[in-house]
Coordinates of C-alpha atoms in Angstrom, one line a residue:
M1 CA 28.8 -65.3 40.3
A2 CA 32.4 -64.1 40.5
F3 CA 34.5 -62.7 42.7
I4 CA 38.5 -61.8 43.5
K5 CA 40.5 -62.9 46.4
L6 CA 43.3 -61.7 47.9
Y7 CA 45.6 -64.4 49.8
R8 CA 46.9 -62.8 53.0
K9 CA 50.0 -65.0 53.6
K10 CA 51.2 -64.1 50.0
L11 CA 50.8 -60.6 50.4
Q12 CA 52.7 -60.4 53.6
E13 CA 55.5 -62.4 52.4
N14 CA 55.8 -60.4 49.5
Y15 CA 55.7 -57.4 51.6
A16 CA 58.5 -58.7 53.9
F17 CA 60.3 -59.4 50.8
L18 CA 60.4 -55.8 49.7
D19 CA 61.1 -54.5 53.0
T20 CA 63.9 -56.3 53.9
I21 CA 65.4 -55.1 50.5
F22 CA 64.8 -51.5 51.0
K23 CA 66.0 -51.3 54.5
S24 CA 68.9 -52.8 54.0
R25 CA 69.4 -50.0 51.6
N26 CA 68.5 -47.4 53.8
I27 CA 65.8 -46.8 51.2
Q28 CA 62.3 -45.0 52.2
W29 CA 59.5 -46.5 50.3
G30 CA 55.7 -46.4 50.2
V31 CA 52.6 -48.4 48.8
V32 CA 51.0 -47.5 45.9
S33 CA 47.1 -48.3 46.9
K34 CA 45.7 -47.2 44.0
L35 CA 45.0 -50.7 42.5
L36 CA 42.6 -51.2 45.1
C37 CA 40.2 -48.8 44.2
G38 CA 39.5 -47.5 48.1
N39 CA 38.4 -51.0 49.0
K40 CA 38.3 -50.8 52.5
I41 CA 38.8 -54.7 53.4
Y42 CA 42.1 -54.5 51.2
L43 CA 43.3 -51.4 52.7
K44 CA 42.8 -52.6 55.9
E45 CA 45.0 -55.6 54.9
I46 CA 47.9 -52.9 53.7
I47 CA 47.7 -51.3 57.1
A48 CA 48.1 -54.5 58.7
L49 CA 51.4 -55.1 57.1
G50 CA 52.9 -52.1 59.0
V51 CA 52.7 -49.2 56.1
R52 CA 53.5 -46.2 57.5
E53 CA 53.6 -44.1 53.9
I54 CA 50.6 -44.9 51.3
H55 CA 50.2 -43.2 48.1
D56 CA 47.3 -42.9 45.9
S57 CA 45.8 -41.3 42.9
R58 CA 42.4 -40.4 44.0
V59 CA 41.8 -37.8 47.1
S60 CA 38.6 -39.9 48.2
N61 CA 40.9 -43.0 48.6
L62 CA 43.3 -40.8 50.7
K63 CA 40.2 -39.7 52.8
K64 CA 39.4 -43.3 53.6
I65 CA 43.1 -44.4 55.1
K66 CA 43.1 -41.4 57.1
G67 CA 39.7 -42.6 58.5
L68 CA 41.3 -46.1 59.1
D69 CA 44.5 -44.8 60.4
P70 CA 45.1 -40.7 60.7
E71 CA 48.8 -41.5 61.5
I72 CA 49.7 -43.0 57.8
Q73 CA 51.6 -40.3 55.7
T74 CA 49.3 -40.0 52.5
V75 CA 50.6 -39.0 49.1
Y76 CA 48.9 -37.6 46.3
I77 CA 50.8 -38.9 43.2
K78 CA 49.7 -36.8 40.4
P79 CA 49.5 -33.1 40.1
P80 CA 46.5 -31.4 41.9
A81 CA 43.7 -30.5 40.2
K82 CA 41.8 -26.9 40.6
R83 CA 38.6 -27.9 42.2
S84 CA 40.5 -30.6 44.6
I85 CA 42.6 -28.6 46.2
E86 CA 40.9 -28.2 49.5
S87 CA 40.3 -32.0 50.0
I88 CA 44.1 -32.4 49.3
V89 CA 45.2 -30.5 51.3
K90 CA 42.8 -31.9 54.0
Y91 CA 43.4 -35.4 53.3
A92 CA 47.0 -35.5 51.7
D93 CA 50.0 -35.0 53.8
I94 CA 52.2 -34.6 50.7
S95 CA 51.3 -34.3 46.9
F96 CA 53.4 -34.1 43.6
N97 CA 53.3 -31.1 42.0
T98 CA 54.7 -29.5 38.5
E99 CA 52.9 -26.1 38.3
V100 CA 53.5 -23.0 40.2
Y101 CA 50.1 -22.2 39.7
T102 CA 48.8 -25.1 41.4
I103 CA 51.2 -25.0 44.4
Q104 CA 50.2 -21.3 44.9
L105 CA 46.6 -22.6 45.4
L106 CA 48.0 -25.3 47.6
S107 CA 49.6 -22.5 49.6
D108 CA 46.6 -20.4 49.9
E109 CA 44.4 -23.5 51.2
A110 CA 47.0 -24.5 53.5
V111 CA 47.2 -21.2 55.2
K112 CA 43.2 -21.3 55.3
Q113 CA 43.4 -24.8 57.1
N114 CA 46.4 -23.6 59.5
K115 CA 48.7 -27.0 57.9
T116 CA 51.9 -27.3 56.5
H117 CA 51.5 -28.8 53.1
K118 CA 54.4 -31.0 51.5
I119 CA 55.1 -31.4 47.9
I120 CA 57.5 -33.4 46.0
I121 CA 58.4 -31.5 42.9
M122 CA 58.2 -34.0 40.0
I123 CA 61.3 -33.7 37.1
E124 CA 60.4 -34.2 33.4
M125 CA 63.0 -37.2 32.7
G126 CA 62.0 -38.5 29.1
D127 CA 58.9 -40.4 29.7
L128 CA 56.8 -37.4 28.9
R129 CA 54.1 -37.6 31.3
E130 CA 54.4 -35.1 34.4
G131 CA 56.9 -33.3 35.0
V132 CA 58.8 -30.0 35.4
M133 CA 61.6 -29.4 32.4
G134 CA 65.1 -29.7 33.6
E135 CA 66.0 -26.0 32.4
E136 CA 63.3 -24.5 34.4
L137 CA 64.0 -26.3 37.5
I138 CA 65.9 -23.7 39.2
E139 CA 63.7 -20.7 38.5
F140 CA 60.5 -22.9 39.3
Y141 CA 62.2 -24.1 42.9
G142 CA 63.1 -20.0 43.5
T143 CA 59.4 -19.1 42.9
I144 CA 58.1 -21.9 45.4
L145 CA 60.3 -21.5 48.1
K146 CA 58.6 -18.2 49.1
M147 CA 55.4 -19.7 49.4
P148 CA 54.0 -19.7 53.0
N149 CA 53.0 -23.2 54.4
I150 CA 54.3 -25.3 51.7
E151 CA 57.3 -27.6 52.4
V152 CA 59.2 -29.1 49.8
S153 CA 60.0 -32.6 50.8
G154 CA 62.1 -33.7 47.8
I155 CA 62.2 -34.2 44.2
G156 CA 61.1 -37.1 42.0
T157 CA 60.7 -38.7 38.6
N158 CA 58.3 -40.6 37.0
L159 CA 59.2 -43.3 34.2
N160 CA 57.6 -46.3 32.2
C161 CA 54.0 -45.1 32.8
L162 CA 53.3 -43.2 29.6
S163 CA 55.8 -43.7 26.8
G164 CA 57.5 -46.6 28.4
V165 CA 61.0 -45.5 28.9
M166 CA 62.7 -47.6 31.6
P167 CA 64.8 -46.3 34.1
T168 CA 68.6 -46.6 34.1
Q169 CA 71.3 -45.7 36.2
D170 CA 71.9 -42.9 34.0
K171 CA 68.8 -41.7 34.3
L172 CA 68.9 -42.0 38.4
I173 CA 72.3 -40.5 38.4
Q174 CA 70.8 -37.0 36.4
L175 CA 68.1 -37.2 39.4
S176 CA 70.7 -37.2 41.6
L177 CA 72.7 -34.2 39.8
Y178 CA 69.4 -32.1 39.9
K179 CA 69.3 -32.5 44.0
Q180 CA 72.9 -31.6 44.2
L181 CA 72.2 -28.3 41.8
I182 CA 69.3 -27.2 43.8
E183 CA 71.1 -27.8 46.7
A184 CA 73.8 -25.5 46.1
K185 CA 72.0 -23.2 44.7
F186 CA 69.7 -22.4 47.5
N187 CA 71.8 -23.5 50.4
I188 CA 69.3 -26.0 51.4
S189 CA 68.7 -29.9 52.2
I190 CA 66.5 -32.1 49.6
P191 CA 65.3 -35.0 52.1
L192 CA 63.5 -36.9 49.5
V193 CA 64.7 -38.3 45.9
S194 CA 61.9 -40.3 44.9
G195 CA 63.5 -42.5 41.7
G196 CA 60.3 -44.2 40.7
T197 CA 58.1 -47.0 41.0
S198 CA 58.1 -50.9 41.0
V199 CA 60.0 -50.7 37.5
A200 CA 63.2 -49.4 39.4
I201 CA 63.2 -52.8 41.4
P202 CA 65.6 -54.6 39.4
L203 CA 68.2 -51.5 39.3
I204 CA 68.0 -51.7 43.1
L205 CA 68.7 -55.3 43.5
K206 CA 71.8 -55.1 41.2
N207 CA 73.2 -52.2 43.7
A208 CA 73.0 -50.0 40.5
R209 CA 70.9 -46.9 42.6
P210 CA 72.7 -43.7 43.0
M211 CA 72.8 -43.3 46.8
A212 CA 71.1 -40.1 46.6
V213 CA 68.2 -41.3 45.3
N214 CA 66.6 -42.7 48.4
H215 CA 62.8 -43.0 48.2
F216 CA 60.5 -45.4 45.8
R217 CA 56.8 -46.0 45.2
I218 CA 55.8 -49.9 45.1
G219 CA 52.2 -51.5 43.9
E220 CA 52.6 -53.7 41.0
A221 CA 55.6 -55.4 42.6
L222 CA 53.8 -55.7 45.9
F223 CA 50.9 -57.4 44.7
F224 CA 52.5 -59.5 41.3
G225 CA 56.0 -59.8 42.1
K226 CA 56.6 -58.8 38.5
D227 CA 59.9 -57.7 37.2
L228 CA 59.1 -55.3 34.7
F229 CA 62.4 -55.1 32.7
T230 CA 62.0 -59.0 32.2
G231 CA 58.0 -59.5 32.7
N232 CA 59.4 -62.4 34.9
T233 CA 58.5 -62.6 38.6
I234 CA 61.2 -61.6 40.8
E235 CA 62.9 -64.7 42.6
G236 CA 61.2 -64.7 46.2
M237 CA 58.0 -63.2 45.3
H238 CA 54.5 -64.3 44.8
N239 CA 52.8 -63.5 41.4
D240 CA 49.0 -64.8 42.4
V241 CA 48.4 -62.4 45.6
F242 CA 45.1 -61.7 43.7
K243 CA 42.9 -64.6 41.9
L244 CA 39.5 -64.2 40.0
Y245 CA 36.9 -66.8 40.1
A246 CA 34.2 -67.3 37.9
E247 CA 31.3 -69.4 38.0
I248 CA 30.0 -71.6 35.0
I249 CA 26.5 -71.0 34.0
E250 CA 26.3 -72.9 30.7
I251 CA 28.2 -75.8 29.1
T252 CA 27.0 -77.0 25.6
E253 CA 28.9 -78.4 22.6
K254 CA 28.7 -75.6 19.6
P255 CA 29.9 -74.8 16.2
N256 CA 32.9 -72.7 15.9
T257 CA 31.4 -70.7 13.4
P258 CA 28.1 -68.2 13.8
T259 CA 25.3 -68.4 11.3
G260 CA 23.6 -65.5 9.9
E261 CA 24.6 -62.1 8.8
L262 CA 27.3 -61.0 10.5
G263 CA 28.2 -57.3 12.1
E264 CA 29.9 -55.4 14.9
N265 CA 29.2 -57.1 18.2
V266 CA 28.8 -55.1 21.3
A267 CA 32.8 -54.3 22.0
G268 CA 32.7 -53.1 18.2
N269 CA 34.4 -56.1 17.0
S270 CA 33.5 -58.4 13.9
F271 CA 34.1 -62.2 13.8
S272 CA 36.4 -63.5 11.2
M273 CA 36.5 -66.8 9.3
N274 CA 40.1 -66.7 9.2
D275 CA 40.3 -66.8 13.0
V276 CA 39.0 -70.3 12.5
T277 CA 41.1 -73.1 11.0
D278 CA 38.4 -76.1 11.5
L279 CA 35.0 -74.1 10.1
G280 CA 33.0 -77.4 10.4
I281 CA 34.3 -78.6 13.9
T282 CA 32.6 -78.1 17.2
S283 CA 33.6 -77.2 20.3
L284 CA 32.5 -77.9 24.2
R285 CA 32.1 -74.2 25.6
A286 CA 31.5 -72.8 29.0
I287 CA 30.0 -69.4 29.8
L288 CA 31.4 -67.9 32.8
D289 CA 29.4 -65.4 35.0
I290 CA 31.6 -62.2 34.4
G291 CA 31.9 -59.8 31.3
L292 CA 33.3 -56.5 29.7
L293 CA 31.6 -54.9 32.7
D294 CA 34.1 -56.2 35.0
M295 CA 37.5 -57.2 33.4
Q296 CA 39.1 -57.2 29.9
P297 CA 40.1 -60.9 29.1
Q298 CA 43.5 -60.0 27.7
Y299 CA 44.5 -59.6 31.1
I300 CA 43.6 -62.6 32.7
E301 CA 44.8 -66.1 32.1
S302 CA 43.2 -69.6 33.4
D303 CA 45.0 -72.0 35.8
D304 CA 43.9 -74.6 33.6
T305 CA 46.2 -74.2 30.5
D306 CA 44.1 -76.4 28.4
I307 CA 41.3 -73.7 28.4
S308 CA 41.4 -70.9 26.0
I309 CA 38.9 -67.6 26.0
V310 CA 36.8 -67.2 23.1
D311 CA 35.3 -63.8 23.7
A312 CA 33.4 -61.6 26.1
S313 CA 30.3 -59.7 26.1
S314 CA 29.1 -57.3 28.7
D315 CA 28.3 -59.5 31.3
M316 CA 29.2 -63.1 30.1
L317 CA 32.6 -64.8 29.0
V318 CA 32.9 -67.5 26.9
I319 CA 35.5 -70.4 27.2
D320 CA 36.5 -73.1 25.0
I321 CA 36.9 -76.4 27.4
S322 CA 37.4 -79.0 24.7
N323 CA 40.8 -79.9 25.5
S324 CA 40.9 -79.8 29.2
K325 CA 41.9 -82.6 31.0
K326 CA 39.5 -81.6 33.9
T327 CA 35.6 -82.5 33.6
Y328 CA 33.3 -79.2 34.3
K329 CA 30.2 -78.8 35.3
I330 CA 27.5 -76.2 36.1
G331 CA 28.4 -74.4 39.2
D332 CA 31.9 -75.0 39.0
L333 CA 34.3 -72.2 39.4
V334 CA 37.2 -71.6 37.2
A335 CA 40.4 -69.6 38.6
F336 CA 42.2 -67.0 36.5
K337 CA 45.6 -65.2 37.3
I338 CA 45.2 -61.6 36.6
R339 CA 47.8 -59.1 35.3
Y340 CA 48.0 -55.6 37.0
M341 CA 45.7 -54.0 34.7
G342 CA 43.0 -56.7 34.9
A343 CA 43.1 -56.5 38.7
L344 CA 42.2 -52.8 38.2
Y345 CA 39.4 -53.5 36.3
L346 CA 38.2 -56.1 38.5
L347 CA 38.5 -54.2 41.9
N348 CA 36.9 -51.2 40.5
S349 CA 33.9 -53.1 39.6
A350 CA 31.0 -53.0 42.2
Y351 CA 29.7 -56.3 40.9
I352 CA 32.9 -58.3 41.9
E353 CA 32.9 -59.4 45.3
K354 CA 36.3 -59.0 47.3
I355 CA 37.3 -61.6 49.8
I356 CA 40.4 -62.6 51.6
E357 CA 42.0 -65.9 52.4

C-alpha cells in the first residue's frame, strides 16, 4: 500500500505565518485549493484554519466547498468554459475573466439565477497565459461595465505559471498603474488588485509590493513553504506538510544491467548502458507498492538520503537501498518528501489513501 499524510500542526503553523504577514500589510488573501483535488477530508482541514476565501480551477471542487461551508467566498481561477457557465455562476462567487463573450454569458446566466456574479479581469503581463492585452483594457472594461448582474471586483495578473516570468516590483507597479488608469477613465473604484500567487511572497517580505496591490492567491507556499525565487524553504515555514509513505513488497540482490533484447519500457524509455558505471556489479533493490499511475519519480525524494530511485513502472517503484545505513525488510514503509507537482499526482490518484496526523 501507499498513502499520503497531511501533518495538521505544520499546516496550521504555515497558515498562521502567512496570515500574520498579510494582515500586517493590510493584504487580503485566499487559499488556492486545487492541489487537494477536491478531497473533502483535506478541504475540511483548510476550512478549519479559518479561511474565508478559497480559490480553485475546478468548479466541482468549488461545489464541494460550498457544501462544506456556504459562507466561504469561492473563486474560479481561470477563464470559464462556455459549457460550465451555469455551474460557475451557481458555485463560484467570483471568476477570473479575459473574454467579453464569456462575461456576457455569465451576465445572462446570473440574470437567470437572480444573482450578482463578481469578476476579476486578468491582464497579460508577459507570462503569456491568460490575460487581456494592456492596450485593449480600456475598451474591454467599458464594454463589460454595461452588463447586468456583473460586478467587477478587481483586476489581476498571473505570472510564472507558463513561461516562468517572475513577478518584480516593476511588474506590480505596472499593474497598479492599470488600476489608476481605469479608475480615472470611468470614475469608479477598483477594490482588488490581485498581484499573483506564492511566487510573489519574497517581494512582500521585502516590502517591495506597491500598496495598491492588495490581494494574493496562495497555494504552494502554504503547503510547501517554498520561496519560488530561490527554491529554498521560507524561514519559519515547513516544507513537509505532506509526506508520501510507500510499502516495500520485495527486496532482492539483482544485477545492475538487464539481460535480453532491449526495447522501450511502458513509459517509452530505453535502458542505456551509459547510465551504469559498474556493469558487473549487483545492487540491493527494493520494490515499493506505488507506480507511475500515482506519481512521477522526479517529484519525490526519500527521507533516507542513501536511497536512490532506479525507475518506475505503472504500479511499482524500484529503489536502490545498497548504501543505506538502515536495514529494511518486507512490509516497511519508505517515507518521501514531495514537491508540488508530485503532490498533485498523488492527491489526484484514487489509489492513494489520504490521511491526517
